[in-house]
Each structure stands twice: as C-alpha cells, then as structure tokens.
C-alpha cells in the first residue's frame, strides 16, 4: 500500500513456548488489543519492522505530493486550484504525523529522509507514474487515495499507539481527498466527448497501478505472518485489494466509463467482483526503481531538501543566537 | 544527526471551552516557529482557538512500569463516585 513489501524483521513467528516471559507478556497485550506505547518494552524486530513500515508510509505521503503538484499551476479553475493546493498541503501534514510516529521509536526524521534520499528506503510504487491530463488528478484522489483509505482504515487498529493515532487523524482528512477527486472526474466523465475520453484514459492507466498499491498476492507475501501476529498489519494484501475493487467498480459504472479490465465481473458465489491480476513483473520493476518517474521523483525530493538547507540552518542559527542572548541577559 | 531542529509537543484548545489537548508534535527551531507550524498543520479545519507548544525534552512523564502502583489503588475506592450512594427518589434529583 503506502507501505508495500515491508520486510518483516523476524526469524519466524514464535510459539508461546518459545517466547521469553517478556515476549509472552508483549504478545498478550497485542492479542487483547492493548496498544503498545513508545516507552513500553517491545522486541527489537517489532521496533525495526515498524520503523520501516511507518517510514515508508511517511515517504509515500511526501513523494505523493509531486505528481499532483504538477497540476497546481494548470488547474482548470481557481476553485479547483485552491482544492488541489489544500489536498497537497494535507499530504505534507500526513508525512509529518507519520515521521512523528516513527520518531517515537527512536529514529529521527532527518535520518529517515537521509535513508530515502540515499535510495535505502522506498515509497509507494504508485507515485512513479505520471499525471498526464487533468482527469488524472481526479483519478489520483479517487483511486489512489481511495485505495489508501481502505488500507488506512484497517491500520487504525494497528497495535502501535502512535501509528494508530496517526491513522485515525489521516483517515478523517483522506475522505476529503477521495471525494474531491471523484467530484473532479465526474465533471470530466459527464462533460464533452473529449473530457470523457480523458477521464477514460485516466482510469485505464491508473487502475492496475492502483490495485498494485496493496502489494504482492498473499501467496507471494512471504514474511507477513509475523507482522499479522504483531498486528502491525491488520488485513492481508488480497483482502484489502478485494475490498477496494468491490467498492470501486460501481463507482466506475456510475461515471458511465468502460471498466478498465475486461475480466471484472460480479461473482455471485463469492459475493465479490472477479478481476485480473496486475502485471506483477511491472510492479517489481517499478519497486526496483525502473518506473516511468522514479528518477524524476528522487531528483525533485533531493533538490527540495538540498535547496532548503540554508533556510533550516539560518533559522536554527537565529534561534541559537537569541537563546544565547537571553541567557546572557539573565 | 547534527543541526536537527528540536521536537515540540503541540496542544490545542478547541472552540467549546475544553482544555488544551495534545494533538501531535513537530520540529521547529524555536517556540515562535513551532507555533506558526502548529497553526499551519494542526488547525486547518477549525480544530482550535489556542495553541500551546512545549519542547519535548522538557516533559516529564510517569514510567510505564509504575502503572500498577500509581493507578490501581483508585480502582477499589468506589465510594469516590456519586453513584456509590443510593438517594431515595422522594428526595429528588441530586
């Protein structure tokens, strides 16, 4: 999802007999839905896995501003521009909440940002796709944030207190993101034939990347058992993906657009929509850094960080100077 | 890492007379910037009318291990709650 393919740090799920007293007490808390808080004892692997997952989630929020930022100066009306700006600002805030949650585990934000910029941490594959027309901005809000909501609603029940609280806060704001996106694409789908064509193109291009956001199939998610036992992950990739498809297909139909996958069909027996697997080789290739926009995204992130260095340094120097003057005066 | 901005804890008071509540944290070089940043991040949708910021390192907290001795004793003192006392209906609401 916003955090895909998180490698769980673990040598495998331990049975109760194999656990130390401390580990058993920790697992009991999780099984009883008691949140783990920053200063509570936790296994090192739990801490490491959470830092990876929350860090990747935070990076995704921040890198996710780039594809949408592309359209702020080109929004069709002043109102749409103000809405898009508010949405992109929200994403910066979401990044902040998540970095803060990761920091309670002892990893500083600057350290996490450094790891991202050195290519040692990842962000969601979805943000390596370009936003080619205005309808893409609608589709991103509706499909990408829609997929994020499915994942994040589940994560509100995650075992780590600060992560869970960040998810609750984020979900409240995501609903605005999804609705403004659907509203924008509705205008396009119900507009001129050319607008409708662009809306169709956006759905066709972003559908598979959106359902890839949930990560590989359960059969290929080799190390998620421990994350599930620790309730770092609450639902499996395939469960979440199915939930997203089920809620989204009727929304596509309402727009009067063609379904982006000929195999989407209601399955009476399962009570779910059937759909095609995305091209997983494309997914792994994008994750590896070979998507259409990976290079640009990292270049923009690193440039933003480097170009802001003098501001961060200047403000800190000013604060230190004022603090020193205050001490001298006392 | 050197030259990191310190961490500040942010408290917001909502419109309806509730006390300041912890809403999250952020980095800022000093208190004035922490307030500006808190305003930008934590009051985007009418969440509050007042902001407190405290540098995180100045907060003292109870230790997780002291939870039992500190907070369990009050569990047995049910007479501290008004519902402990049966007052006859004839007396009226109290």
Tab-separated table of C-alpha atoms in Angstrom:
chain	number	residue	atom	x	y	z
A	1	UNK	CA	0.000	0.000	0.000
A	2	UNK	CA	1.562	3.297	1.018
A	3	UNK	CA	3.887	0.825	2.645
A	4	UNK	CA	4.420	-2.113	0.299
A	5	UNK	CA	6.576	-5.176	0.661
A	6	UNK	CA	7.842	-4.296	4.099
A	7	UNK	CA	10.415	-6.872	5.029
A	8	UNK	CA	9.418	-8.037	8.492
A	9	UNK	CA	12.468	-8.297	10.720
A	10	UNK	CA	11.930	-11.693	12.269
A	11	UNK	CA	13.193	-15.231	12.289
A	12	UNK	CA	9.622	-16.523	12.055
A	13	UNK	CA	6.619	-16.467	14.357
A	14	UNK	CA	7.479	-17.927	17.748
A	15	UNK	CA	5.121	-20.280	19.582
A	16	UNK	CA	4.183	-19.308	23.144
A	17	UNK	CA	6.574	-21.937	24.493
A	18	UNK	CA	9.495	-20.417	22.587
A	19	UNK	CA	8.827	-16.903	23.906
A	20	UNK	CA	10.556	-15.367	26.894
A	21	UNK	CA	8.300	-14.093	29.706
A	22	UNK	CA	8.728	-10.562	28.384
A	23	UNK	CA	7.796	-11.589	24.845
A	24	UNK	CA	4.756	-13.505	26.098
A	25	UNK	CA	3.544	-10.516	28.107
A	26	UNK	CA	4.021	-8.330	25.000
A	27	UNK	CA	2.095	-10.751	22.763
A	28	UNK	CA	-0.720	-10.982	25.337
A	29	UNK	CA	-1.153	-7.210	25.221
A	30	UNK	CA	-1.393	-7.316	21.440
A	31	UNK	CA	-3.846	-10.221	21.499
A	32	UNK	CA	-6.002	-8.252	23.945
A	33	UNK	CA	-5.895	-5.145	21.740
A	34	UNK	CA	-3.944	-3.143	24.299
A	35	UNK	CA	-1.861	-0.569	22.407
A	36	UNK	CA	1.911	-0.629	22.645
A	37	UNK	CA	3.249	2.800	23.622
A	38	UNK	CA	6.686	4.338	22.942
A	39	UNK	CA	8.293	3.616	26.293
A	40	UNK	CA	6.840	0.102	26.691
A	41	UNK	CA	9.162	-2.849	26.206
A	42	UNK	CA	8.992	-4.275	22.667
A	43	UNK	CA	11.020	-6.858	20.715
A	44	UNK	CA	13.777	-5.281	18.603
A	45	UNK	CA	12.312	-6.820	15.452
A	46	UNK	CA	8.917	-5.259	16.178
A	47	UNK	CA	10.597	-1.865	16.509
A	48	UNK	CA	12.674	-2.351	13.342
A	49	UNK	CA	9.721	-3.519	11.250
A	50	UNK	CA	7.576	-0.611	12.438
A	51	UNK	CA	10.280	1.946	11.621
A	52	UNK	CA	10.492	0.501	8.104
A	53	UNK	CA	6.732	0.466	7.606
A	54	UNK	CA	5.923	3.859	9.135
A	55	UNK	CA	8.969	5.407	7.445
A	56	UNK	CA	7.949	4.108	4.031
A	57	UNK	CA	4.397	5.263	4.667
A	58	UNK	CA	5.691	8.762	5.568
A	59	UNK	CA	7.910	8.913	2.479
A	60	UNK	CA	4.907	7.983	0.317
A	61	UNK	CA	2.881	10.889	1.663
A	62	UNK	CA	5.667	13.331	0.891
A	63	UNK	CA	6.663	11.954	-2.536
A	64	UNK	CA	2.938	11.709	-3.290
A	65	UNK	CA	2.808	15.498	-3.409
A	66	UNK	CA	4.888	15.533	-6.598
A	67	UNK	CA	2.525	14.017	-9.198
A	68	UNK	CA	-0.255	16.329	-8.010
A	69	UNK	CA	1.988	19.351	-7.652
A	70	UNK	CA	2.441	19.016	-11.399
A	71	UNK	CA	-1.120	20.313	-11.909
A	72	UNK	CA	-1.404	23.088	-9.312
A	73	UNK	CA	-0.429	25.785	-11.808
A	74	UNK	CA	-2.565	24.191	-14.537
A	75	UNK	CA	-5.804	23.565	-12.644
A	76	UNK	CA	-8.811	24.485	-14.811
A	77	UNK	CA	-10.404	26.912	-12.329
A	78	UNK	CA	-9.326	28.925	-9.308
A	79	UNK	CA	-11.583	26.775	-7.118
A	80	UNK	CA	-10.011	23.529	-8.332
A	81	UNK	CA	-6.595	25.070	-7.780
A	82	UNK	CA	-7.410	26.011	-4.173
A	83	UNK	CA	-8.794	22.499	-3.544
A	84	UNK	CA	-5.739	20.807	-5.043
A	85	UNK	CA	-3.426	23.053	-3.057
A	86	UNK	CA	-5.272	22.161	0.164
A	87	UNK	CA	-5.016	18.482	-0.692
A	88	UNK	CA	-1.287	18.636	-1.387
A	89	UNK	CA	-0.774	20.574	1.868
A	90	UNK	CA	-2.654	17.809	3.695
A	91	UNK	CA	-0.192	15.265	2.306
A	92	UNK	CA	2.696	17.214	3.815
A	93	UNK	CA	0.859	17.100	7.144
A	94	UNK	CA	0.300	13.338	6.796
A	95	UNK	CA	4.008	12.903	6.229
A	96	UNK	CA	4.633	14.908	9.389
A	97	UNK	CA	2.251	12.815	11.548
A	98	UNK	CA	3.913	9.624	10.322
A	99	UNK	CA	7.506	10.821	10.745
A	100	UNK	CA	6.485	11.861	14.281
A	101	UNK	CA	5.155	8.352	14.944
A	102	UNK	CA	8.396	6.838	13.628
A	103	UNK	CA	10.411	9.204	15.805
A	104	UNK	CA	8.795	7.813	18.952
A	105	UNK	CA	10.628	4.571	18.082
A	106	UNK	CA	13.989	6.314	18.232
A	107	UNK	CA	14.682	7.075	14.571
A	108	UNK	CA	14.843	10.787	13.747
A	109	UNK	CA	13.018	12.300	10.811
A	110	UNK	CA	16.199	13.659	9.274
A	111	UNK	CA	17.725	10.190	9.482
A	112	UNK	CA	14.721	8.650	7.679
A	113	UNK	CA	14.806	11.335	4.996
A	114	UNK	CA	18.505	10.647	4.505
A	115	UNK	CA	17.812	6.930	4.025
A	116	UNK	CA	15.179	7.754	1.399
A	117	UNK	CA	17.482	10.103	-0.465
A	118	UNK	CA	20.256	7.528	-0.463
A	119	UNK	CA	17.866	5.011	-2.003
A	120	UNK	CA	17.938	2.819	1.111
A	121	UNK	CA	14.238	3.262	1.842
A	122	UNK	CA	11.291	3.162	-0.540
A	123	UNK	CA	7.953	4.842	-1.093
A	124	UNK	CA	4.780	3.523	-2.734
A	125	UNK	CA	5.136	2.374	-6.349
A	126	UNK	CA	2.063	4.376	-7.389
A	127	UNK	CA	3.879	7.703	-7.255
A	128	UNK	CA	6.250	6.649	-10.013
A	129	UNK	CA	3.504	7.052	-12.597
A	130	UNK	CA	2.985	10.376	-14.379
A	131	UNK	CA	-0.144	12.565	-14.230
A	132	UNK	CA	-0.706	13.255	-17.927
A	133	UNK	CA	-4.037	15.035	-18.050
A	134	UNK	CA	-6.359	16.866	-15.647
A	135	UNK	CA	-8.580	13.807	-15.241
A	136	UNK	CA	-5.554	12.022	-13.738
A	137	UNK	CA	-5.761	14.405	-10.780
A	138	UNK	CA	-9.360	13.359	-10.218
A	139	UNK	CA	-8.385	9.704	-10.597
A	140	UNK	CA	-5.491	10.054	-8.162
A	141	UNK	CA	-7.750	11.496	-5.450
A	142	UNK	CA	-10.477	8.950	-6.079
A	143	UNK	CA	-8.488	5.762	-6.824
A	144	UNK	CA	-5.124	6.296	-5.141
A	145	UNK	CA	-6.425	7.965	-2.006
A	146	UNK	CA	-9.393	5.594	-2.142
A	147	UNK	CA	-7.002	2.638	-2.020
A	148	UNK	CA	-5.051	4.368	0.741
A	149	UNK	CA	-8.243	4.757	2.776
A	150	UNK	CA	-9.024	1.030	2.542
A	151	UNK	CA	-5.572	0.281	3.904
A	152	UNK	CA	-5.515	3.029	6.488
A	153	UNK	CA	-8.950	2.338	7.924
A	154	UNK	CA	-7.690	-1.173	8.696
A	155	UNK	CA	-4.489	0.262	10.169
A	156	UNK	CA	-6.424	2.373	12.672
A	157	UNK	CA	-6.484	-0.880	14.669
A	158	UNK	CA	-2.724	-1.435	14.395
A	159	UNK	CA	-1.002	-2.356	17.665
A	160	UNK	CA	1.393	0.595	17.978
A	161	UNK	CA	-0.388	3.528	19.657
A	162	UNK	CA	1.267	6.475	17.871
A	163	UNK	CA	0.832	4.787	14.445
A	164	UNK	CA	-2.806	4.009	15.173
A	165	UNK	CA	-3.496	7.594	16.255
A	166	UNK	CA	-1.788	8.973	13.144
A	167	UNK	CA	-4.028	6.712	11.011
A	168	UNK	CA	-7.187	7.948	12.736
A	169	UNK	CA	-6.214	11.550	12.075
A	170	UNK	CA	-5.219	10.841	8.481
A	171	UNK	CA	-8.414	8.947	7.657
A	172	UNK	CA	-10.514	11.961	8.640
A	173	UNK	CA	-8.699	14.028	6.016
A	174	UNK	CA	-8.459	11.348	3.313
A	175	UNK	CA	-12.184	11.339	2.893
A	176	UNK	CA	-11.932	14.906	1.555
A	177	UNK	CA	-9.241	13.711	-0.864
A	178	UNK	CA	-11.310	10.890	-2.297
A	179	UNK	CA	-14.453	12.966	-2.627
A	180	UNK	CA	-12.796	15.945	-4.299
A	181	UNK	CA	-11.159	13.511	-6.748
A	182	UNK	CA	-14.402	11.778	-7.627
A	183	UNK	CA	-16.112	15.146	-7.960
A	184	UNK	CA	-13.422	16.317	-10.405
A	185	UNK	CA	-13.590	13.178	-12.546
A	186	UNK	CA	-17.399	13.271	-12.530
A	187	UNK	CA	-17.224	16.670	-14.222
A	188	UNK	CA	-14.947	15.174	-16.869
A	189	UNK	CA	-16.917	11.971	-17.381
A	190	UNK	CA	-20.177	13.905	-17.773
A	191	UNK	CA	-18.545	16.647	-19.867
A	192	UNK	CA	-17.675	16.938	-23.573
A	193	UNK	CA	-16.662	13.800	-25.514
A	194	UNK	CA	-13.025	14.933	-25.282
A	195	UNK	CA	-13.294	15.343	-21.491
A	196	UNK	CA	-14.907	11.920	-21.228
A	197	UNK	CA	-12.087	10.432	-23.314
A	198	UNK	CA	-9.538	11.889	-20.902
A	199	UNK	CA	-11.457	10.502	-17.900
A	200	UNK	CA	-11.461	7.051	-19.528
A	201	UNK	CA	-7.760	7.309	-20.264
A	202	UNK	CA	-7.030	8.199	-16.627
A	203	UNK	CA	-8.993	5.194	-15.320
A	204	UNK	CA	-7.434	2.847	-17.877
A	205	UNK	CA	-3.890	3.902	-16.993
A	206	UNK	CA	-4.248	4.177	-13.212
A	207	UNK	CA	-6.413	1.128	-12.445
A	208	UNK	CA	-3.682	-1.507	-12.349
A	209	UNK	CA	-1.105	0.710	-10.622
A	210	UNK	CA	-3.831	1.452	-8.015
A	211	UNK	CA	-4.566	-2.204	-7.274
A	212	UNK	CA	-0.815	-2.886	-7.131
A	213	UNK	CA	-0.672	-0.495	-4.179
A	214	UNK	CA	-1.785	-3.302	-1.862
A	215	UNK	CA	1.424	-5.194	-2.623
A	216	UNK	CA	2.019	-8.724	-3.967
A	217	UNK	CA	-0.537	-11.511	-3.607
A	218	UNK	CA	-0.755	-13.216	-0.214
A	219	UNK	CA	0.975	-16.261	-1.706
A	220	UNK	CA	3.977	-14.047	-2.530
A	221	UNK	CA	3.963	-12.032	0.698
A	222	UNK	CA	6.443	-14.303	2.350
A	223	UNK	CA	7.021	-12.534	5.627
A	224	UNK	CA	3.702	-11.061	6.587
A	225	UNK	CA	2.796	-13.741	9.190
A	226	UNK	CA	4.862	-12.098	11.915
A	227	UNK	CA	3.510	-8.653	11.030
A	228	UNK	CA	-0.024	-10.029	11.313
A	229	UNK	CA	0.749	-11.715	14.651
A	230	UNK	CA	2.095	-8.402	15.933
A	231	UNK	CA	-0.873	-6.544	14.402
A	232	UNK	CA	1.490	-4.227	12.542
A	233	UNK	CA	-0.545	-5.396	9.567
A	234	UNK	CA	-4.207	-5.997	10.237
A	235	UNK	CA	-5.569	-7.393	6.962
A	236	UNK	CA	-3.835	-9.278	4.154
A	237	UNK	CA	-2.941	-7.667	0.826
A	238	UNK	CA	-5.524	-9.713	-1.105
A	239	UNK	CA	-8.311	-8.979	1.374
A	240	UNK	CA	-7.685	-5.247	1.112
A	241	UNK	CA	-7.392	-5.376	-2.681
A	242	UNK	CA	-10.713	-7.213	-2.984
A	243	UNK	CA	-12.391	-4.690	-0.703
A	244	UNK	CA	-11.090	-1.845	-2.873
A	245	UNK	CA	-12.249	-3.481	-6.118
A	246	UNK	CA	-15.699	-4.186	-4.657
A	247	UNK	CA	-16.233	-0.597	-3.597
A	248	UNK	CA	-14.758	0.969	-6.746
A	249	UNK	CA	-16.383	-0.954	-9.624
A	250	UNK	CA	-19.865	0.533	-9.028
A	251	UNK	CA	-18.268	3.989	-8.855
A	252	UNK	CA	-16.715	3.474	-12.310
A	253	UNK	CA	-20.064	2.288	-13.630
A	254	UNK	CA	-21.799	5.366	-12.249
A	255	UNK	CA	-19.431	7.534	-14.291
A	256	UNK	CA	-20.563	5.719	-17.445
A	257	UNK	CA	-16.963	4.743	-18.202
A	258	UNK	CA	-15.807	1.376	-19.541
A	259	UNK	CA	-14.298	-0.929	-16.924
A	260	UNK	CA	-10.501	-0.887	-17.241
A	261	UNK	CA	-10.263	-4.694	-17.068
A	262	UNK	CA	-12.439	-6.994	-19.250
A	263	UNK	CA	-12.370	-9.670	-16.543
A	264	UNK	CA	-14.151	-7.575	-13.942
A	265	UNK	CA	-17.346	-9.462	-13.299
A	266	UNK	CA	-19.648	-9.932	-10.303
A	267	UNK	CA	-19.208	-13.403	-8.831
A	268	UNK	CA	-22.486	-14.354	-7.186
A	269	UNK	CA	-20.972	-17.353	-5.422
A	270	UNK	CA	-18.109	-15.441	-3.803
A	271	UNK	CA	-20.141	-12.289	-3.266
A	272	UNK	CA	-17.255	-10.306	-4.744
A	273	UNK	CA	-16.069	-8.966	-8.081
A	274	UNK	CA	-13.595	-11.122	-10.009
A	275	UNK	CA	-10.765	-9.185	-11.654
A	276	UNK	CA	-7.428	-9.737	-13.407
A	277	UNK	CA	-4.134	-9.736	-11.605
A	278	UNK	CA	-1.982	-6.758	-12.449
A	279	UNK	CA	1.266	-7.413	-14.288
A	280	UNK	CA	3.430	-8.231	-11.278
A	281	UNK	CA	6.653	-8.028	-13.274
A	282	UNK	CA	5.819	-4.362	-13.882
A	283	UNK	CA	5.235	-3.894	-10.155
A	284	UNK	CA	8.573	-5.409	-9.167
A	285	UNK	CA	10.298	-3.395	-11.868
A	286	UNK	CA	8.813	-0.113	-10.588
A	287	UNK	CA	9.750	-1.021	-6.994
A	288	UNK	CA	13.301	-1.651	-8.185
A	289	UNK	CA	13.492	1.912	-9.481
A	290	UNK	CA	12.621	1.460	-13.150
A	291	UNK	CA	9.142	3.010	-13.275
A	292	UNK	CA	8.399	5.927	-15.604
A	293	UNK	CA	9.097	8.626	-12.984
A	294	UNK	CA	11.357	7.100	-10.284
A	295	UNK	CA	14.401	9.132	-11.306
A	296	UNK	CA	12.499	12.427	-11.508
A	297	UNK	CA	10.775	11.888	-8.172
A	298	UNK	CA	14.015	11.317	-6.301
A	299	UNK	CA	15.741	14.167	-8.117
A	300	UNK	CA	12.940	16.552	-7.067
A	301	UNK	CA	12.938	15.303	-3.463
A	302	UNK	CA	16.698	15.624	-3.059
A	303	UNK	CA	16.702	19.069	-4.712
A	304	UNK	CA	13.929	20.274	-2.371
A	305	UNK	CA	15.911	19.061	0.627
A	306	UNK	CA	19.241	20.499	-0.519
A	307	UNK	CA	17.753	23.823	-1.619
A	308	UNK	CA	16.108	24.193	1.793
A	309	UNK	CA	19.313	23.568	3.746
A	310	UNK	CA	20.231	27.253	4.075
A	311	UNK	CA	16.754	28.040	5.439
A	312	UNK	CA	16.954	25.287	8.066
A	313	UNK	CA	20.478	26.311	9.039
A	314	UNK	CA	19.620	30.022	9.115
A	315	UNK	CA	16.566	29.602	11.326
A	316	UNK	CA	18.464	27.345	13.713
A	317	UNK	CA	21.395	29.789	13.931
A	318	UNK	CA	18.944	32.620	14.645
A	319	UNK	CA	17.202	30.603	17.378
A	320	UNK	CA	20.535	29.704	18.979
A	321	UNK	CA	21.710	33.313	18.885
A	322	UNK	CA	18.521	34.546	20.548
A	323	UNK	CA	18.674	31.816	23.196
A	324	UNK	CA	22.291	32.739	23.973
A	325	UNK	CA	21.410	36.443	24.243
A	326	UNK	CA	18.582	35.583	26.645
A	327	UNK	CA	20.906	33.536	28.847
A	328	UNK	CA	23.458	36.397	28.825
A	329	UNK	CA	20.791	38.891	29.908
A	330	UNK	CA	19.654	36.799	32.901
B	1	UNK	CA	22.181	13.921	13.261
B	2	UNK	CA	23.606	17.334	13.917
B	3	UNK	CA	21.691	20.503	13.171
B	4	UNK	CA	18.288	18.877	13.592
B	5	UNK	CA	15.562	21.191	14.756
B	6	UNK	CA	14.287	20.214	18.211
B	7	UNK	CA	10.971	18.412	18.672
B	8	UNK	CA	7.958	20.269	20.111
B	9	UNK	CA	4.759	18.801	21.513
B	10	UNK	CA	1.622	20.618	20.401
B	11	UNK	CA	-1.513	21.239	22.468
B	12	UNK	CA	-4.693	22.769	21.044
B	13	UNK	CA	-7.790	24.115	22.786
B	14	UNK	CA	-10.989	23.705	20.803
B	15	UNK	CA	-13.846	26.177	20.488
B	16	UNK	CA	-16.107	24.882	23.229
B	17	UNK	CA	-14.155	25.540	26.398
B	18	UNK	CA	-12.390	22.192	26.523
B	19	UNK	CA	-8.873	22.236	27.949
B	20	UNK	CA	-5.785	22.129	25.727
B	21	UNK	CA	-5.286	18.634	24.319
B	22	UNK	CA	-2.162	17.017	22.949
B	23	UNK	CA	-2.563	16.662	19.179
B	24	UNK	CA	0.908	15.706	17.984
B	25	UNK	CA	4.401	17.024	17.556
B	26	UNK	CA	6.615	18.789	15.043
B	27	UNK	CA	10.132	20.120	14.568
B	28	UNK	CA	10.925	23.824	14.732
B	29	UNK	CA	13.989	25.932	15.500
B	30	UNK	CA	12.262	27.891	18.283
B	31	UNK	CA	8.928	28.399	20.050
B	32	UNK	CA	7.694	31.119	17.703
B	33	UNK	CA	8.235	28.927	14.640
B	34	UNK	CA	6.722	25.930	16.451
B	35	UNK	CA	3.528	27.952	16.969
B	36	UNK	CA	3.488	29.060	13.317
B	37	UNK	CA	4.000	25.490	12.101
B	38	UNK	CA	1.399	24.127	14.530
B	39	UNK	CA	-1.077	26.667	13.206
B	40	UNK	CA	-0.361	25.521	9.643
B	41	UNK	CA	-0.575	21.797	10.354
B	42	UNK	CA	-2.948	21.257	13.259
B	43	UNK	CA	-5.629	23.957	12.849
B	44	UNK	CA	-6.515	23.566	9.160
B	45	UNK	CA	-10.151	22.686	9.815
B	46	UNK	CA	-11.302	24.815	12.759
B	47	UNK	CA	-9.738	22.478	15.299
B	48	UNK	CA	-8.822	25.195	17.728
B	49	UNK	CA	-8.655	28.712	19.053
B	50	UNK	CA	-5.472	28.464	21.130
B	51	UNK	CA	-2.107	26.713	20.771
B	52	UNK	CA	0.473	25.698	23.374
B	53	UNK	CA	3.886	24.391	22.364
B	54	UNK	CA	6.371	22.719	24.703
B	55	UNK	CA	9.775	21.456	23.760
B	56	UNK	CA	9.520	17.676	24.076
B	57	UNK	CA	12.645	17.349	26.219
B	58	UNK	CA	11.003	19.432	28.968
B	59	UNK	CA	8.125	16.992	29.501
B	60	UNK	CA	8.413	14.587	32.426
B	61	UNK	CA	6.224	11.504	32.413
B	62	UNK	CA	5.334	8.509	34.559
B	63	UNK	CA	7.171	5.296	33.731
B	64	UNK	CA	5.115	2.530	32.057
B	65	UNK	CA	6.225	0.105	34.795
B	66	UNK	CA	4.694	2.280	37.537
B	67	UNK	CA	1.214	1.942	36.084
B	68	UNK	CA	0.110	-0.592	38.706
B	69	UNK	CA	1.240	1.120	41.909
B	70	UNK	CA	0.141	4.546	40.679
B	71	UNK	CA	-3.247	3.896	39.187
B	72	UNK	CA	-4.622	0.637	40.580
B	73	UNK	CA	-5.294	1.911	44.138
B	74	UNK	CA	-8.153	4.109	42.923
B	75	UNK	CA	-9.957	1.111	41.434
B	76	UNK	CA	-11.070	-0.108	44.874
B	77	UNK	CA	-12.243	3.288	46.072
B	78	UNK	CA	-15.647	3.187	44.529
B	79	UNK	CA	-17.075	5.472	47.230
B	80	UNK	CA	-15.368	8.364	45.433
B	81	UNK	CA	-18.063	8.195	42.761
B	82	UNK	CA	-21.506	9.787	43.208
B	83	UNK	CA	-23.282	6.619	42.052
B	84	UNK	CA	-21.971	4.797	45.145
B	85	UNK	CA	-24.709	6.467	47.222
B	86	UNK	CA	-28.355	5.461	46.919
B	87	UNK	CA	-30.529	8.503	47.496
B	88	UNK	CA	-34.293	7.873	47.830
B	89	UNK	CA	-36.325	9.035	44.866
B	90	UNK	CA	-38.517	11.226	47.115
B	91	UNK	CA	-35.507	13.471	47.716
B	92	UNK	CA	-35.488	14.456	44.042
B	93	UNK	CA	-32.501	14.819	41.793
B	94	UNK	CA	-29.153	15.394	43.473
